[in-house]
Amino acid sequence: MNRIKAFAPATVANVSCGFDVLGFALDKVGDVLELELLPNQTIIIDPINGPGNLSTEPEKNICGVVAKAMLDALDSKQGLRMKLTKGVLPGSGLGSSAASASVTAFAVNELFNKPFSEKQLVEFAMLGEKLASGTAHADNVAPALLGGFTAIRSYDPLDIIRIPVPDELYCTVIHPKIEVRTELSRNILKKQVELKIAIKQWGNVAGLVAGLYSSNYDLIGRSLTDYIIEPVRSRLIPGYYELTKYALLAGALGCGISGSGPSVFSLSKGVPTAQKVAEAFNEKATLLGLPFDIYISKIADKGARVI
Ligand code: HSE
């Protein structure tokens, strides 16, 4: 095999209370990468198919950086030609950099007959996150690679937990079409958290994980509150509190900022409620005069895959 085409999904990271720890995969939306083995040690990135202004210089491109690290680890004498099609808009809060990094880690591993473990693939993909945002966080790349709902219990050493998801849990996401750069939205965060606020936050993380394990939708809803990051980042999202208020009135279990924003996600029990939330988002965003996209998705069981 000297060619492969693969897909990695968009993801919702943080999931309100779990900054840099929790994340889940969406279905349908994602990045596609075509790889071709080259006989010499070069990496060639074809012009990117899709919006944005991403560099095709290997050392400045997420796919290039991840692929180079993997080829080096394999001590490969071969190189790669890469053609990326972006389905996830950069700066959307839907794990755009993670989708590119993850599809690369996955596809290179497949092309070389799977020399790396899943955990190593996450570590390679984290290099792409570091290039994109200055921090090697794993809350997007873990679900983009492994699918489902994941928690990063520890970064050092990396310890990833796959969390079961109730059957009727659906996500509605609105992507207001403004760009929020992850690096900026990380830099504005406070570096310290008061103990009494931290207690509330980790209570919610415990509640959310327990709710997912026990299919307790009310508990999931009660736990979807972020006392630390949302108060700061919501300022970057026009109409954030109005959008979430409308979603809750439409029956959402809870809402939050998707990743570093500007996308806003909500979780609902069942498709009809997820659709009502989509209508509520639609109505409110139209009133606010924002251009937007809306997606309804199950928590996707599958992450990166050959297509
Ligand atoms: N956990 C990361 C953040 C996700 O919120 O900065 C970025 O997509």
PDB file of C-alpha atoms and ligand atoms in Angstrom:
ATOM      1  CA  MET A   1       0.000   0.000   0.000  1.00  0.00           C
ATOM      2  CA  ASN A   2       1.471   3.377  -0.907  1.00  0.00           C
ATOM      3  CA  ARG A   3      -1.624   5.594  -0.734  1.00  0.00           C
ATOM      4  CA  ILE A   4      -4.379   6.148   1.779  1.00  0.00           C
ATOM      5  CA  LYS A   5      -7.354   8.443   2.310  1.00  0.00           C
ATOM      6  CA  ALA A   6      -8.592   9.026   5.851  1.00  0.00           C
ATOM      7  CA  PHE A   7     -11.071  11.126   7.826  1.00  0.00           C
ATOM      8  CA  ALA A   8     -10.995  12.551  11.366  1.00  0.00           C
ATOM      9  CA  PRO A   9     -14.028  14.220  12.939  1.00  0.00           C
ATOM     10  CA  ALA A  10     -14.674  17.628  14.429  1.00  0.00           C
ATOM     11  CA  THR A  11     -14.812  17.582  18.218  1.00  0.00           C
ATOM     12  CA  VAL A  12     -16.275  19.491  21.151  1.00  0.00           C
ATOM     13  CA  ALA A  13     -13.640  19.969  23.854  1.00  0.00           C
ATOM     14  CA  ASN A  14     -13.929  21.046  27.496  1.00  0.00           C
ATOM     15  CA  VAL A  15     -17.659  20.151  27.597  1.00  0.00           C
ATOM     16  CA  SER A  16     -18.262  23.068  30.000  1.00  0.00           C
ATOM     17  CA  CYS A  17     -16.602  21.999  33.235  1.00  0.00           C
ATOM     18  CA  GLY A  18     -13.687  19.894  31.906  1.00  0.00           C
ATOM     19  CA  PHE A  19     -11.185  22.413  30.540  1.00  0.00           C
ATOM     20  CA  ASP A  20      -8.376  20.586  28.675  1.00  0.00           C
ATOM     21  CA  VAL A  21      -9.719  17.257  29.969  1.00  0.00           C
ATOM     22  CA  LEU A  22     -13.090  16.333  28.431  1.00  0.00           C
ATOM     23  CA  GLY A  23     -14.072  16.073  24.769  1.00  0.00           C
ATOM     24  CA  PHE A  24     -16.269  14.189  22.327  1.00  0.00           C
ATOM     25  CA  ALA A  25     -16.418  13.455  18.611  1.00  0.00           C
ATOM     26  CA  LEU A  26     -19.099  14.709  16.232  1.00  0.00           C
ATOM     27  CA  ASP A  27     -20.310  12.742  13.242  1.00  0.00           C
ATOM     28  CA  LYS A  28     -20.142  13.817   9.550  1.00  0.00           C
ATOM     29  CA  VAL A  29     -18.058  17.028   9.861  1.00  0.00           C
ATOM     30  CA  GLY A  30     -14.293  16.575   9.735  1.00  0.00           C
ATOM     31  CA  ASP A  31     -11.042  16.757   7.756  1.00  0.00           C
ATOM     32  CA  VAL A  32      -9.990  14.400   4.971  1.00  0.00           C
ATOM     33  CA  LEU A  33      -6.351  13.631   4.192  1.00  0.00           C
ATOM     34  CA  GLU A  34      -4.910  11.835   1.186  1.00  0.00           C
ATOM     35  CA  LEU A  35      -1.383  10.523   1.651  1.00  0.00           C
ATOM     36  CA  GLU A  36       1.042   9.103  -0.837  1.00  0.00           C
ATOM     37  CA  LEU A  37       4.398   7.536   0.043  1.00  0.00           C
ATOM     38  CA  LEU A  38       7.378   9.136  -1.698  1.00  0.00           C
ATOM     39  CA  PRO A  39      10.671   7.324  -2.321  1.00  0.00           C
ATOM     40  CA  ASN A  40      12.802  10.101  -0.791  1.00  0.00           C
ATOM     41  CA  GLN A  41      12.733  11.876   2.575  1.00  0.00           C
ATOM     42  CA  THR A  42      10.633  14.877   1.593  1.00  0.00           C
ATOM     43  CA  ILE A  43       7.243  16.077   2.761  1.00  0.00           C
ATOM     44  CA  ILE A  44       5.188  17.840   0.121  1.00  0.00           C
ATOM     45  CA  ILE A  45       1.915  19.506   1.117  1.00  0.00           C
ATOM     46  CA  ASP A  46      -0.406  20.270  -1.766  1.00  0.00           C
ATOM     47  CA  PRO A  47      -2.504  23.475  -1.618  1.00  0.00           C
ATOM     48  CA  ILE A  48      -5.136  23.021   1.092  1.00  0.00           C
ATOM     49  CA  ASN A  49      -8.607  22.346  -0.166  1.00  0.00           C
ATOM     50  CA  GLY A  50     -10.986  24.579   1.830  1.00  0.00           C
ATOM     51  CA  PRO A  51     -11.279  27.963   3.497  1.00  0.00           C
ATOM     52  CA  GLY A  52      -8.582  29.591   5.597  1.00  0.00           C
ATOM     53  CA  ASN A  53      -5.061  30.561   4.851  1.00  0.00           C
ATOM     54  CA  LEU A  54      -3.046  27.589   6.050  1.00  0.00           C
ATOM     55  CA  SER A  55       0.645  27.309   5.215  1.00  0.00           C
ATOM     56  CA  THR A  56       1.843  24.469   3.002  1.00  0.00           C
ATOM     57  CA  GLU A  57       5.381  24.682   4.401  1.00  0.00           C
ATOM     58  CA  PRO A  58       5.798  21.378   6.278  1.00  0.00           C
ATOM     59  CA  GLU A  59       7.330  22.939   9.393  1.00  0.00           C
ATOM     60  CA  LYS A  60       4.493  25.511   9.642  1.00  0.00           C
ATOM     61  CA  ASN A  61       1.673  23.137   8.816  1.00  0.00           C
ATOM     62  CA  ILE A  62      -0.008  20.901  11.417  1.00  0.00           C
ATOM     63  CA  CYS A  63      -0.063  17.861   9.116  1.00  0.00           C
ATOM     64  CA  GLY A  64       3.573  18.450   8.149  1.00  0.00           C
ATOM     65  CA  VAL A  65       4.766  18.692  11.752  1.00  0.00           C
ATOM     66  CA  VAL A  66       2.897  15.573  12.875  1.00  0.00           C
ATOM     67  CA  ALA A  67       4.020  13.561   9.829  1.00  0.00           C
ATOM     68  CA  LYS A  68       7.656  14.628  10.211  1.00  0.00           C
ATOM     69  CA  ALA A  69       7.722  13.556  13.881  1.00  0.00           C
ATOM     70  CA  MET A  70       6.307  10.163  12.918  1.00  0.00           C
ATOM     71  CA  LEU A  71       8.718   9.641  10.008  1.00  0.00           C
ATOM     72  CA  ASP A  72      11.615  10.587  12.295  1.00  0.00           C
ATOM     73  CA  ALA A  73      10.437   8.158  14.976  1.00  0.00           C
ATOM     74  CA  LEU A  74      10.332   5.423  12.335  1.00  0.00           C
ATOM     75  CA  ASP A  75      13.720   6.465  10.976  1.00  0.00           C
ATOM     76  CA  SER A  76      12.027   6.328   7.590  1.00  0.00           C
ATOM     77  CA  LYS A  77      13.923   6.802   4.367  1.00  0.00           C
ATOM     78  CA  GLN A  78      10.641   7.558   2.624  1.00  0.00           C
ATOM     79  CA  GLY A  79       8.642  10.776   2.458  1.00  0.00           C
ATOM     80  CA  LEU A  80       5.021  11.817   2.011  1.00  0.00           C
ATOM     81  CA  ARG A  81       2.845  13.847  -0.284  1.00  0.00           C
ATOM     82  CA  MET A  82      -0.201  15.201   1.570  1.00  0.00           C
ATOM     83  CA  LYS A  83      -3.489  16.623   0.331  1.00  0.00           C
ATOM     84  CA  LEU A  84      -5.748  18.001   3.054  1.00  0.00           C
ATOM     85  CA  THR A  85      -9.403  18.885   2.630  1.00  0.00           C
ATOM     86  CA  LYS A  86     -10.656  21.010   5.519  1.00  0.00           C
ATOM     87  CA  GLY A  87     -14.198  20.268   6.654  1.00  0.00           C
ATOM     88  CA  VAL A  88     -13.646  21.987  10.009  1.00  0.00           C
ATOM     89  CA  LEU A  89     -13.097  25.739   9.776  1.00  0.00           C
ATOM     90  CA  PRO A  90      -9.984  27.053  11.551  1.00  0.00           C
ATOM     91  CA  GLY A  91     -10.881  29.174  14.584  1.00  0.00           C
ATOM     92  CA  SER A  92     -14.371  27.649  14.904  1.00  0.00           C
ATOM     93  CA  GLY A  93     -13.937  25.949  18.284  1.00  0.00           C
ATOM     94  CA  LEU A  94     -14.766  22.610  16.707  1.00  0.00           C
ATOM     95  CA  GLY A  95     -11.297  21.116  16.861  1.00  0.00           C
ATOM     96  CA  SER A  96     -10.044  22.220  13.456  1.00  0.00           C
ATOM     97  CA  SER A  97      -6.356  21.813  14.271  1.00  0.00           C
ATOM     98  CA  ALA A  98      -7.113  18.552  16.094  1.00  0.00           C
ATOM     99  CA  ALA A  99      -8.924  17.103  13.078  1.00  0.00           C
ATOM    100  CA  SER A 100      -5.905  17.859  10.852  1.00  0.00           C
ATOM    101  CA  ALA A 101      -3.401  16.563  13.410  1.00  0.00           C
ATOM    102  CA  SER A 102      -5.429  13.436  14.147  1.00  0.00           C
ATOM    103  CA  VAL A 103      -6.138  12.498  10.555  1.00  0.00           C
ATOM    104  CA  THR A 104      -2.410  12.798   9.875  1.00  0.00           C
ATOM    105  CA  ALA A 105      -1.357  10.661  12.863  1.00  0.00           C
ATOM    106  CA  PHE A 106      -3.954   8.050  11.956  1.00  0.00           C
ATOM    107  CA  ALA A 107      -3.196   7.953   8.211  1.00  0.00           C
ATOM    108  CA  VAL A 108       0.597   7.790   8.587  1.00  0.00           C
ATOM    109  CA  ASN A 109       0.213   4.936  11.083  1.00  0.00           C
ATOM    110  CA  GLU A 110      -2.009   3.023   8.662  1.00  0.00           C
ATOM    111  CA  LEU A 111       0.329   3.609   5.740  1.00  0.00           C
ATOM    112  CA  PHE A 112       3.258   2.146   7.708  1.00  0.00           C
ATOM    113  CA  ASN A 113       1.254  -0.894   8.915  1.00  0.00           C
ATOM    114  CA  LYS A 114       0.344   0.405  12.386  1.00  0.00           C
ATOM    115  CA  PRO A 115       3.693   0.643  14.179  1.00  0.00           C
ATOM    116  CA  PHE A 116       2.298   2.996  16.867  1.00  0.00           C
ATOM    117  CA  SER A 117      -0.181   2.516  19.721  1.00  0.00           C
ATOM    118  CA  GLU A 118      -3.324   4.678  20.065  1.00  0.00           C
ATOM    119  CA  LYS A 119      -1.664   6.564  22.898  1.00  0.00           C
ATOM    120  CA  GLN A 120       1.384   7.312  20.759  1.00  0.00           C
ATOM    121  CA  LEU A 121      -0.897   8.575  17.995  1.00  0.00           C
ATOM    122  CA  VAL A 122      -2.508  10.978  20.475  1.00  0.00           C
ATOM    123  CA  GLU A 123       0.968  12.152  21.512  1.00  0.00           C
ATOM    124  CA  PHE A 124       1.972  12.756  17.882  1.00  0.00           C
ATOM    125  CA  ALA A 125      -1.279  14.618  17.208  1.00  0.00           C
ATOM    126  CA  MET A 126      -0.657  16.786  20.288  1.00  0.00           C
ATOM    127  CA  LEU A 127       2.414  18.186  18.466  1.00  0.00           C
ATOM    128  CA  GLY A 128       0.001  19.657  15.927  1.00  0.00           C
ATOM    129  CA  GLU A 129      -2.012  21.271  18.736  1.00  0.00           C
ATOM    130  CA  LYS A 130       1.194  22.764  20.113  1.00  0.00           C
ATOM    131  CA  LEU A 131       1.995  24.294  16.748  1.00  0.00           C
ATOM    132  CA  ALA A 132      -1.537  25.681  16.400  1.00  0.00           C
ATOM    133  CA  SER A 133      -2.114  27.097  19.884  1.00  0.00           C
ATOM    134  CA  GLY A 134       1.181  26.969  21.745  1.00  0.00           C
ATOM    135  CA  THR A 135      -0.084  24.213  24.079  1.00  0.00           C
ATOM    136  CA  ALA A 136      -0.084  20.460  23.521  1.00  0.00           C
ATOM    137  CA  HIS A 137      -3.567  19.796  24.869  1.00  0.00           C
ATOM    138  CA  ALA A 138      -5.242  16.453  24.108  1.00  0.00           C
ATOM    139  CA  ASP A 139      -8.945  17.048  24.795  1.00  0.00           C
ATOM    140  CA  ASN A 140      -9.714  17.423  21.053  1.00  0.00           C
ATOM    141  CA  VAL A 141      -7.209  14.993  19.553  1.00  0.00           C
ATOM    142  CA  ALA A 142      -8.162  12.092  21.859  1.00  0.00           C
ATOM    143  CA  PRO A 143     -11.817  11.961  20.705  1.00  0.00           C
ATOM    144  CA  ALA A 144     -10.831  12.858  17.120  1.00  0.00           C
ATOM    145  CA  LEU A 145      -8.605   9.775  17.027  1.00  0.00           C
ATOM    146  CA  LEU A 146     -10.445   7.356  19.297  1.00  0.00           C
ATOM    147  CA  GLY A 147     -14.049   8.538  18.839  1.00  0.00           C
ATOM    148  CA  GLY A 148     -16.687   8.780  21.576  1.00  0.00           C
ATOM    149  CA  PHE A 149     -16.359  10.785  24.772  1.00  0.00           C
ATOM    150  CA  THR A 150     -12.911  10.901  26.355  1.00  0.00           C
ATOM    151  CA  ALA A 151     -11.241  12.265  29.465  1.00  0.00           C
ATOM    152  CA  ILE A 152      -7.566  13.023  29.893  1.00  0.00           C
ATOM    153  CA  ARG A 153      -7.047  11.839  33.470  1.00  0.00           C
ATOM    154  CA  SER A 154      -3.372  12.804  33.326  1.00  0.00           C
ATOM    155  CA  TYR A 155      -1.034  14.503  30.865  1.00  0.00           C
ATOM    156  CA  ASP A 156       2.175  13.266  32.441  1.00  0.00           C
ATOM    157  CA  PRO A 157       2.067  10.380  31.905  1.00  0.00           C
ATOM    158  CA  LEU A 158      -0.715  10.568  29.338  1.00  0.00           C
ATOM    159  CA  ASP A 159      -3.741   8.612  30.587  1.00  0.00           C
ATOM    160  CA  ILE A 160      -6.865   8.656  28.433  1.00  0.00           C
ATOM    161  CA  ILE A 161     -10.217   7.283  29.596  1.00  0.00           C
ATOM    162  CA  ARG A 162     -13.048   6.438  27.221  1.00  0.00           C
ATOM    163  CA  ILE A 163     -16.395   7.309  28.836  1.00  0.00           C
ATOM    164  CA  PRO A 164     -19.641   5.588  27.794  1.00  0.00           C
ATOM    165  CA  VAL A 165     -22.414   7.788  26.446  1.00  0.00           C
ATOM    166  CA  PRO A 166     -26.175   7.345  26.958  1.00  0.00           C
ATOM    167  CA  ASP A 167     -27.995   6.205  23.805  1.00  0.00           C
ATOM    168  CA  GLU A 168     -30.244   9.224  23.468  1.00  0.00           C
ATOM    169  CA  LEU A 169     -27.629  11.909  24.036  1.00  0.00           C
ATOM    170  CA  TYR A 170     -27.437  14.380  21.126  1.00  0.00           C
ATOM    171  CA  CYS A 171     -25.430  17.502  20.580  1.00  0.00           C
ATOM    172  CA  THR A 172     -26.571  20.676  18.834  1.00  0.00           C
ATOM    173  CA  VAL A 173     -23.811  23.088  17.863  1.00  0.00           C
ATOM    174  CA  ILE A 174     -24.046  26.602  16.498  1.00  0.00           C
ATOM    175  CA  HIS A 175     -20.962  27.975  14.812  1.00  0.00           C
ATOM    176  CA  PRO A 176     -21.182  31.770  14.593  1.00  0.00           C
ATOM    177  CA  LYS A 177     -18.946  32.671  11.678  1.00  0.00           C
ATOM    178  CA  ILE A 178     -16.353  34.721  13.456  1.00  0.00           C
ATOM    179  CA  GLU A 179     -12.841  33.460  14.079  1.00  0.00           C
ATOM    180  CA  VAL A 180     -11.572  33.051  17.639  1.00  0.00           C
ATOM    181  CA  ARG A 181      -7.950  31.998  17.758  1.00  0.00           C
ATOM    182  CA  THR A 182      -7.278  29.366  20.413  1.00  0.00           C
ATOM    183  CA  GLU A 183      -3.975  30.965  21.365  1.00  0.00           C
ATOM    184  CA  LEU A 184      -5.720  34.272  22.151  1.00  0.00           C
ATOM    185  CA  SER A 185      -8.586  32.644  24.006  1.00  0.00           C
ATOM    186  CA  ARG A 186      -6.081  30.736  26.147  1.00  0.00           C
ATOM    187  CA  ASN A 187      -3.971  33.808  26.842  1.00  0.00           C
ATOM    188  CA  ILE A 188      -6.893  35.761  28.316  1.00  0.00           C
ATOM    189  CA  LEU A 189      -7.605  33.094  30.957  1.00  0.00           C
ATOM    190  CA  LYS A 190      -6.748  33.714  34.600  1.00  0.00           C
ATOM    191  CA  LYS A 191      -3.765  31.692  35.769  1.00  0.00           C
ATOM    192  CA  GLN A 192      -5.134  31.063  39.267  1.00  0.00           C
ATOM    193  CA  VAL A 193      -8.457  29.762  40.538  1.00  0.00           C
ATOM    194  CA  GLU A 194      -9.935  30.391  43.966  1.00  0.00           C
ATOM    195  CA  LEU A 195     -10.387  27.189  45.962  1.00  0.00           C
ATOM    196  CA  LYS A 196     -14.134  27.657  46.502  1.00  0.00           C
ATOM    197  CA  ILE A 197     -14.598  28.035  42.696  1.00  0.00           C
ATOM    198  CA  ALA A 198     -12.402  24.992  41.991  1.00  0.00           C
ATOM    199  CA  ILE A 199     -14.554  22.925  44.385  1.00  0.00           C
ATOM    200  CA  LYS A 200     -17.685  23.821  42.409  1.00  0.00           C
ATOM    201  CA  GLN A 201     -15.939  22.991  39.129  1.00  0.00           C
ATOM    202  CA  TRP A 202     -14.607  19.562  40.045  1.00  0.00           C
ATOM    203  CA  GLY A 203     -17.966  18.715  41.622  1.00  0.00           C
ATOM    204  CA  ASN A 204     -19.454  19.262  38.171  1.00  0.00           C
ATOM    205  CA  VAL A 205     -16.769  17.167  36.443  1.00  0.00           C
ATOM    206  CA  ALA A 206     -17.572  14.316  38.843  1.00  0.00           C
ATOM    207  CA  GLY A 207     -21.312  14.812  38.255  1.00  0.00           C
ATOM    208  CA  LEU A 208     -20.963  14.892  34.466  1.00  0.00           C
ATOM    209  CA  VAL A 209     -18.871  11.719  34.324  1.00  0.00           C
ATOM    210  CA  ALA A 210     -21.223   9.934  36.754  1.00  0.00           C
ATOM    211  CA  GLY A 211     -24.216  11.096  34.686  1.00  0.00           C
ATOM    212  CA  LEU A 212     -22.673   9.760  31.469  1.00  0.00           C
ATOM    213  CA  TYR A 213     -21.871   6.397  33.059  1.00  0.00           C
ATOM    214  CA  SER A 214     -25.346   5.984  34.589  1.00  0.00           C
ATOM    215  CA  SER A 215     -27.381   7.547  31.713  1.00  0.00           C
ATOM    216  CA  ASN A 216     -28.720  10.071  34.204  1.00  0.00           C
ATOM    217  CA  TYR A 217     -29.704  12.934  31.887  1.00  0.00           C
ATOM    218  CA  ASP A 218     -30.744  15.290  34.706  1.00  0.00           C
ATOM    219  CA  LEU A 219     -27.383  14.837  36.383  1.00  0.00           C
ATOM    220  CA  ILE A 220     -25.619  15.517  33.065  1.00  0.00           C
ATOM    221  CA  GLY A 221     -27.638  18.731  32.712  1.00  0.00           C
ATOM    222  CA  ARG A 222     -27.000  19.871  36.305  1.00  0.00           C
ATOM    223  CA  SER A 223     -23.271  19.332  35.815  1.00  0.00           C
ATOM    224  CA  LEU A 224     -22.880  21.341  32.591  1.00  0.00           C
ATOM    225  CA  THR A 225     -21.754  24.557  34.252  1.00  0.00           C
ATOM    226  CA  ASP A 226     -18.325  26.088  33.873  1.00  0.00           C
ATOM    227  CA  TYR A 227     -17.369  28.488  36.684  1.00  0.00           C
ATOM    228  CA  ILE A 228     -13.828  29.125  35.481  1.00  0.00           C
ATOM    229  CA  ILE A 229     -13.417  29.504  31.723  1.00  0.00           C
ATOM    230  CA  GLU A 230     -16.860  30.546  30.428  1.00  0.00           C
ATOM    231  CA  PRO A 231     -17.090  33.829  32.392  1.00  0.00           C
ATOM    232  CA  VAL A 232     -13.898  35.000  30.651  1.00  0.00           C
ATOM    233  CA  ARG A 233     -14.308  33.550  27.150  1.00  0.00           C
ATOM    234  CA  SER A 234     -18.018  34.308  26.739  1.00  0.00           C
ATOM    235  CA  ARG A 235     -16.989  37.924  26.106  1.00  0.00           C
ATOM    236  CA  LEU A 236     -15.517  36.812  22.774  1.00  0.00           C
ATOM    237  CA  ILE A 237     -18.851  35.381  21.583  1.00  0.00           C
ATOM    238  CA  PRO A 238     -21.547  37.906  20.620  1.00  0.00           C
ATOM    239  CA  GLY A 239     -24.911  36.979  22.175  1.00  0.00           C
ATOM    240  CA  TYR A 240     -23.453  33.983  24.055  1.00  0.00           C
ATOM    241  CA  TYR A 241     -25.786  34.141  27.065  1.00  0.00           C
ATOM    242  CA  GLU A 242     -28.827  34.808  24.872  1.00  0.00           C
ATOM    243  CA  LEU A 243     -28.020  31.761  22.722  1.00  0.00           C
ATOM    244  CA  THR A 244     -27.629  29.497  25.744  1.00  0.00           C
ATOM    245  CA  LYS A 245     -30.783  30.890  27.396  1.00  0.00           C
ATOM    246  CA  TYR A 246     -32.804  30.101  24.259  1.00  0.00           C
ATOM    247  CA  ALA A 247     -31.333  26.599  24.060  1.00  0.00           C
ATOM    248  CA  LEU A 248     -32.251  25.859  27.683  1.00  0.00           C
ATOM    249  CA  LEU A 249     -35.792  27.189  27.133  1.00  0.00           C
ATOM    250  CA  ALA A 250     -36.052  24.816  24.149  1.00  0.00           C
ATOM    251  CA  GLY A 251     -35.268  21.892  26.450  1.00  0.00           C
ATOM    252  CA  ALA A 252     -31.481  21.461  26.275  1.00  0.00           C
ATOM    253  CA  LEU A 253     -29.937  19.668  29.246  1.00  0.00           C
ATOM    254  CA  GLY A 254     -27.134  22.215  29.291  1.00  0.00           C
ATOM    255  CA  CYS A 255     -24.842  24.320  27.113  1.00  0.00           C
ATOM    256  CA  GLY A 256     -21.330  25.616  26.931  1.00  0.00           C
ATOM    257  CA  ILE A 257     -18.589  27.040  24.750  1.00  0.00           C
ATOM    258  CA  SER A 258     -17.254  24.429  22.331  1.00  0.00           C
ATOM    259  CA  GLY A 259     -13.490  24.294  22.797  1.00  0.00           C
ATOM    260  CA  SER A 260     -12.109  27.805  22.741  1.00  0.00           C
ATOM    261  CA  GLY A 261     -15.168  29.164  20.872  1.00  0.00           C
ATOM    262  CA  PRO A 262     -16.914  30.809  19.130  1.00  0.00           C
ATOM    263  CA  SER A 263     -19.059  27.673  18.609  1.00  0.00           C
ATOM    264  CA  VAL A 264     -21.624  26.995  21.305  1.00  0.00           C
ATOM    265  CA  PHE A 265     -22.786  23.429  22.022  1.00  0.00           C
ATOM    266  CA  SER A 266     -25.749  22.021  23.864  1.00  0.00           C
ATOM    267  CA  LEU A 267     -26.591  18.480  24.907  1.00  0.00           C
ATOM    268  CA  SER A 268     -30.141  17.158  24.707  1.00  0.00           C
ATOM    269  CA  LYS A 269     -32.032  13.954  25.364  1.00  0.00           C
ATOM    270  CA  GLY A 270     -33.368  12.709  22.023  1.00  0.00           C
ATOM    271  CA  VAL A 271     -33.445  14.051  18.479  1.00  0.00           C
ATOM    272  CA  PRO A 272     -36.699  16.058  18.756  1.00  0.00           C
ATOM    273  CA  THR A 273     -35.251  18.196  21.565  1.00  0.00           C
ATOM    274  CA  ALA A 274     -31.915  18.546  19.755  1.00  0.00           C
ATOM    275  CA  GLN A 275     -33.904  19.837  16.763  1.00  0.00           C
ATOM    276  CA  LYS A 276     -35.857  22.295  18.919  1.00  0.00           C
ATOM    277  CA  VAL A 277     -32.552  23.585  20.243  1.00  0.00           C
ATOM    278  CA  ALA A 278     -31.318  23.989  16.658  1.00  0.00           C
ATOM    279  CA  GLU A 279     -34.444  26.056  15.871  1.00  0.00           C
ATOM    280  CA  ALA A 280     -33.890  28.155  19.000  1.00  0.00           C
ATOM    281  CA  PHE A 281     -30.249  28.786  18.049  1.00  0.00           C
ATOM    282  CA  ASN A 282     -31.361  29.627  14.528  1.00  0.00           C
ATOM    283  CA  GLU A 283     -33.986  32.116  15.699  1.00  0.00           C
ATOM    284  CA  LYS A 284     -31.706  33.856  18.171  1.00  0.00           C
ATOM    285  CA  ALA A 285     -28.659  34.033  15.893  1.00  0.00           C
ATOM    286  CA  THR A 286     -30.818  35.433  13.094  1.00  0.00           C
ATOM    287  CA  LEU A 287     -32.101  38.137  15.471  1.00  0.00           C
ATOM    288  CA  LEU A 288     -28.524  38.889  16.468  1.00  0.00           C
ATOM    289  CA  GLY A 289     -27.601  39.232  12.798  1.00  0.00           C
ATOM    290  CA  LEU A 290     -24.841  36.636  12.983  1.00  0.00           C
ATOM    291  CA  PRO A 291     -23.957  34.415  10.015  1.00  0.00           C
ATOM    292  CA  PHE A 292     -23.816  30.854  11.339  1.00  0.00           C
ATOM    293  CA  ASP A 293     -23.935  27.098  10.721  1.00  0.00           C
ATOM    294  CA  ILE A 294     -25.831  24.641  12.907  1.00  0.00           C
ATOM    295  CA  TYR A 295     -25.117  20.916  13.308  1.00  0.00           C
ATOM    296  CA  ILE A 296     -27.025  18.201  15.122  1.00  0.00           C
ATOM    297  CA  SER A 297     -24.948  15.158  15.930  1.00  0.00           C
ATOM    298  CA  LYS A 298     -24.875  12.036  18.020  1.00  0.00           C
ATOM    299  CA  ILE A 299     -21.685  11.622  20.021  1.00  0.00           C
ATOM    300  CA  ALA A 300     -19.834   9.763  17.255  1.00  0.00           C
ATOM    301  CA  ASP A 301     -18.614   6.368  18.317  1.00  0.00           C
ATOM    302  CA  LYS A 302     -15.898   6.286  15.657  1.00  0.00           C
ATOM    303  CA  GLY A 303     -12.936   8.611  15.448  1.00  0.00           C
ATOM    304  CA  ALA A 304     -10.333   8.685  12.680  1.00  0.00           C
ATOM    305  CA  ARG A 305     -10.858   6.103   9.954  1.00  0.00           C
ATOM    306  CA  VAL A 306      -9.919   5.041   6.438  1.00  0.00           C
ATOM    307  CA  ILE A 307     -12.423   6.181   3.808  1.00  0.00           C
TER     308      ILE A 307
HETATM  309  N1  HSE B   1      -9.121  22.839  25.768  1.00  0.00           N
HETATM  310  C1  HSE B   1      -8.746  23.697  24.693  1.00  0.00           C
HETATM  311  C2  HSE B   1      -9.095  25.135  25.055  1.00  0.00           C
HETATM  312  C3  HSE B   1      -9.481  23.309  23.452  1.00  0.00           C
HETATM  313  O1  HSE B   1     -10.201  25.355  25.511  1.00  0.00           O
HETATM  314  O2  HSE B   1      -8.262  26.019  24.887  1.00  0.00           O
HETATM  315  C4  HSE B   1      -9.141  24.176  22.274  1.00  0.00           C
HETATM  316  O3  HSE B   1      -9.903  23.794  21.193  1.00  0.00           O
END
